[in-house]
Coordinates of C-alpha atoms in Angstrom, one line a residue:
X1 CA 0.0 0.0 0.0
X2 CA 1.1 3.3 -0.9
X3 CA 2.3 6.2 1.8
X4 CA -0.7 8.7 0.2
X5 CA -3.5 5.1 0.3
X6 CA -2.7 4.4 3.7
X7 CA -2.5 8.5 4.9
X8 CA -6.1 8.1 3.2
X9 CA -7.2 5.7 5.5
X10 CA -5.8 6.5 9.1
X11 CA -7.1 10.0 8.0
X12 CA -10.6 8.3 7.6
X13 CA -10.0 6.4 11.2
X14 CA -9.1 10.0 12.9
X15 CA -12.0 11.6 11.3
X16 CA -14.2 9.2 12.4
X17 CA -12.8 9.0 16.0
X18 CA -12.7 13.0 15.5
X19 CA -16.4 12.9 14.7
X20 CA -17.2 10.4 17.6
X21 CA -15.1 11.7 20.8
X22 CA -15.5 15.5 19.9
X23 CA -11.9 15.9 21.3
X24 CA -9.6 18.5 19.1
X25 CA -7.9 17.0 16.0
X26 CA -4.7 17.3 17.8
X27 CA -5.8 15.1 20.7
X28 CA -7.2 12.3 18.3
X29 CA -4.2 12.7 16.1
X30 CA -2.0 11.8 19.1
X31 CA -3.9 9.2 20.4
X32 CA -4.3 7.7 17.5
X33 CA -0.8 7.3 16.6
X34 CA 0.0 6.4 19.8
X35 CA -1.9 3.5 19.7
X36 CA -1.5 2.5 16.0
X37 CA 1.9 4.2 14.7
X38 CA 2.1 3.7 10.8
X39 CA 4.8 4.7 8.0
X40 CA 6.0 8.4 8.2
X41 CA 5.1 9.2 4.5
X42 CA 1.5 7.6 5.3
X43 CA 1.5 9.7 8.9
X44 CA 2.4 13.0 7.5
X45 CA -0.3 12.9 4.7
X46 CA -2.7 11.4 7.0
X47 CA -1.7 14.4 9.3
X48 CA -2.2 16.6 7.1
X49 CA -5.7 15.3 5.7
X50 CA -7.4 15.4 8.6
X51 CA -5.9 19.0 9.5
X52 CA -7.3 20.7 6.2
X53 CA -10.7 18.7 6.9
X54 CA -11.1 19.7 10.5
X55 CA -10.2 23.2 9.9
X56 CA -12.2 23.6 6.3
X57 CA -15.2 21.2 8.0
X58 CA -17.8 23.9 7.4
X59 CA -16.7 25.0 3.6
X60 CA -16.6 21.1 2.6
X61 CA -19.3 20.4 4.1
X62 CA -20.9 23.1 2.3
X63 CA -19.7 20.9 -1.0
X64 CA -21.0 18.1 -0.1
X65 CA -24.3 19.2 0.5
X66 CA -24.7 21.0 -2.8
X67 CA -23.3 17.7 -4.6
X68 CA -25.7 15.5 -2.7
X69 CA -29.1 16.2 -3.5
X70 CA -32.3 14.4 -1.6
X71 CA -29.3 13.3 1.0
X72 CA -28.7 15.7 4.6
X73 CA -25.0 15.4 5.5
X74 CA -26.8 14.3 8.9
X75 CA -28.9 11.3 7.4
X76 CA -25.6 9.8 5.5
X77 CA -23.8 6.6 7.4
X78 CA -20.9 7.9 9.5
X79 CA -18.4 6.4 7.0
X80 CA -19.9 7.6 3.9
X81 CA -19.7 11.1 5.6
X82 CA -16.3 10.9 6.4
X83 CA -15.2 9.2 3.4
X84 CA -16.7 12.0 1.5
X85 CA -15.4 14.3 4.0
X86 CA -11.5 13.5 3.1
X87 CA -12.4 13.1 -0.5
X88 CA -14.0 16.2 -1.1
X89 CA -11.8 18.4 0.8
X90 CA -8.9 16.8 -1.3
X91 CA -10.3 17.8 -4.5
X92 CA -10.8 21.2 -3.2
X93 CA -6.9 21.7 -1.8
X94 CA -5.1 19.0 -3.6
X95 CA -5.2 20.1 -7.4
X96 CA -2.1 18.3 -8.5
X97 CA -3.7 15.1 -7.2
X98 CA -5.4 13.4 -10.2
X99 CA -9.1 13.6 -9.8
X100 CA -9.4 9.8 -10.3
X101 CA -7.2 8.9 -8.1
X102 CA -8.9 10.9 -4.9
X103 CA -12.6 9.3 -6.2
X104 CA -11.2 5.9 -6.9
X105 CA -9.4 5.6 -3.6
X106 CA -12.4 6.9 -1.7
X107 CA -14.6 4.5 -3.0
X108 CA -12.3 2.0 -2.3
X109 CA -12.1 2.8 1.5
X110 CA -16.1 3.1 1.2
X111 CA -16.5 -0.2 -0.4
X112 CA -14.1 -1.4 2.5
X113 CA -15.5 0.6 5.8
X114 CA -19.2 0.9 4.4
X115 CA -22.1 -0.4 3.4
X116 CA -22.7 -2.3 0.2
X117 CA -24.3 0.7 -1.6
X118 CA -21.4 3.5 0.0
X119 CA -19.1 3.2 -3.1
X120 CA -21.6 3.8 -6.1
X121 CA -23.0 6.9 -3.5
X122 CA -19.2 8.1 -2.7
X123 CA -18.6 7.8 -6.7
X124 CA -21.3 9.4 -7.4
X125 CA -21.0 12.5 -4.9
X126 CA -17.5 13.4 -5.5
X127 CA -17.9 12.9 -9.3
X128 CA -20.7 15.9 -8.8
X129 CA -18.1 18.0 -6.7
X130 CA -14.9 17.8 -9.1
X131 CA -17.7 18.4 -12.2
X132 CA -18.6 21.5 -10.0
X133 CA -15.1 22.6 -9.3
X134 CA -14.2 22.1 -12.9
X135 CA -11.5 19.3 -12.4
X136 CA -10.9 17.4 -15.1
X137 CA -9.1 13.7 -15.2
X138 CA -5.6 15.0 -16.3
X139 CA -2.7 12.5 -14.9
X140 CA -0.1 14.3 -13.4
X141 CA 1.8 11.5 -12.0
X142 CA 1.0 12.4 -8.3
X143 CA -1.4 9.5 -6.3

């Protein structure tokens, strides 16, 4: 597994514990590495993930619910929230990041952490964000 896939999921693990405890993102960020310690690569991006999510949690947010019609942020499983959460905010800060590879590793982790139908919904929210941001699927060698 790649540094940036496995950022992408303890970032997901820390947003959800972030989501459940309430605590600061720099308490769950400790903890969490604490308990589980992981690669540096993966840890710095992961750091860094949750960081721009917890601090730009209003604004992508705000994305999410403009790409998600007949679905409240507040009604969505936990994971798919999250997942969507990370993704979102990615393709907002992270332009040098393919766009395929943010949606395609999302719905990976929503396949993995979610329900049966949380991939084709992830897929199909964050398609709607990049469309709305205007990102297009140019390869820039960056995953």
């Amino acid at each position: 597994m790649g540094a940036r896939t496995s950022g992408r999921e303890a970032a997901l693990q820390m947003l959800f514990a972030l989501e459940m405890s309430g605590e600061p993102a720099d308490t769950v960020t400790h903890r969490f590495w604490r308990e589980l310690p992981g690669d540096a690569e993966g840890r710095e991006y992961a750091d860094e993930l949750l960081r721009g999510v917890a601090k730009d949690l209003e604004a992508t947010d705000e994305a999410i619910r403009q790409a998600s019609t007949n679905w409240r942020l507040e009604r969505m499983a936990r994971v798919d929230r999250n997942v969507l959460r990370l993704s979102a905010w990615e393709l907002i800060h992270m332009p040098h990041t393919p766009r395929a590879v943010i949606i395609d590793e999302a719905v990976e982790l929503a396949k993995r952490y979610g329900t049966s139908d949380s991939g084709a919904f992830v897929n199909g929210v964050l398609d709607r964000i990049a469309s709305d941001l205007g990102r297009r699927d140019e390869p820039t060698g960056e995953s």
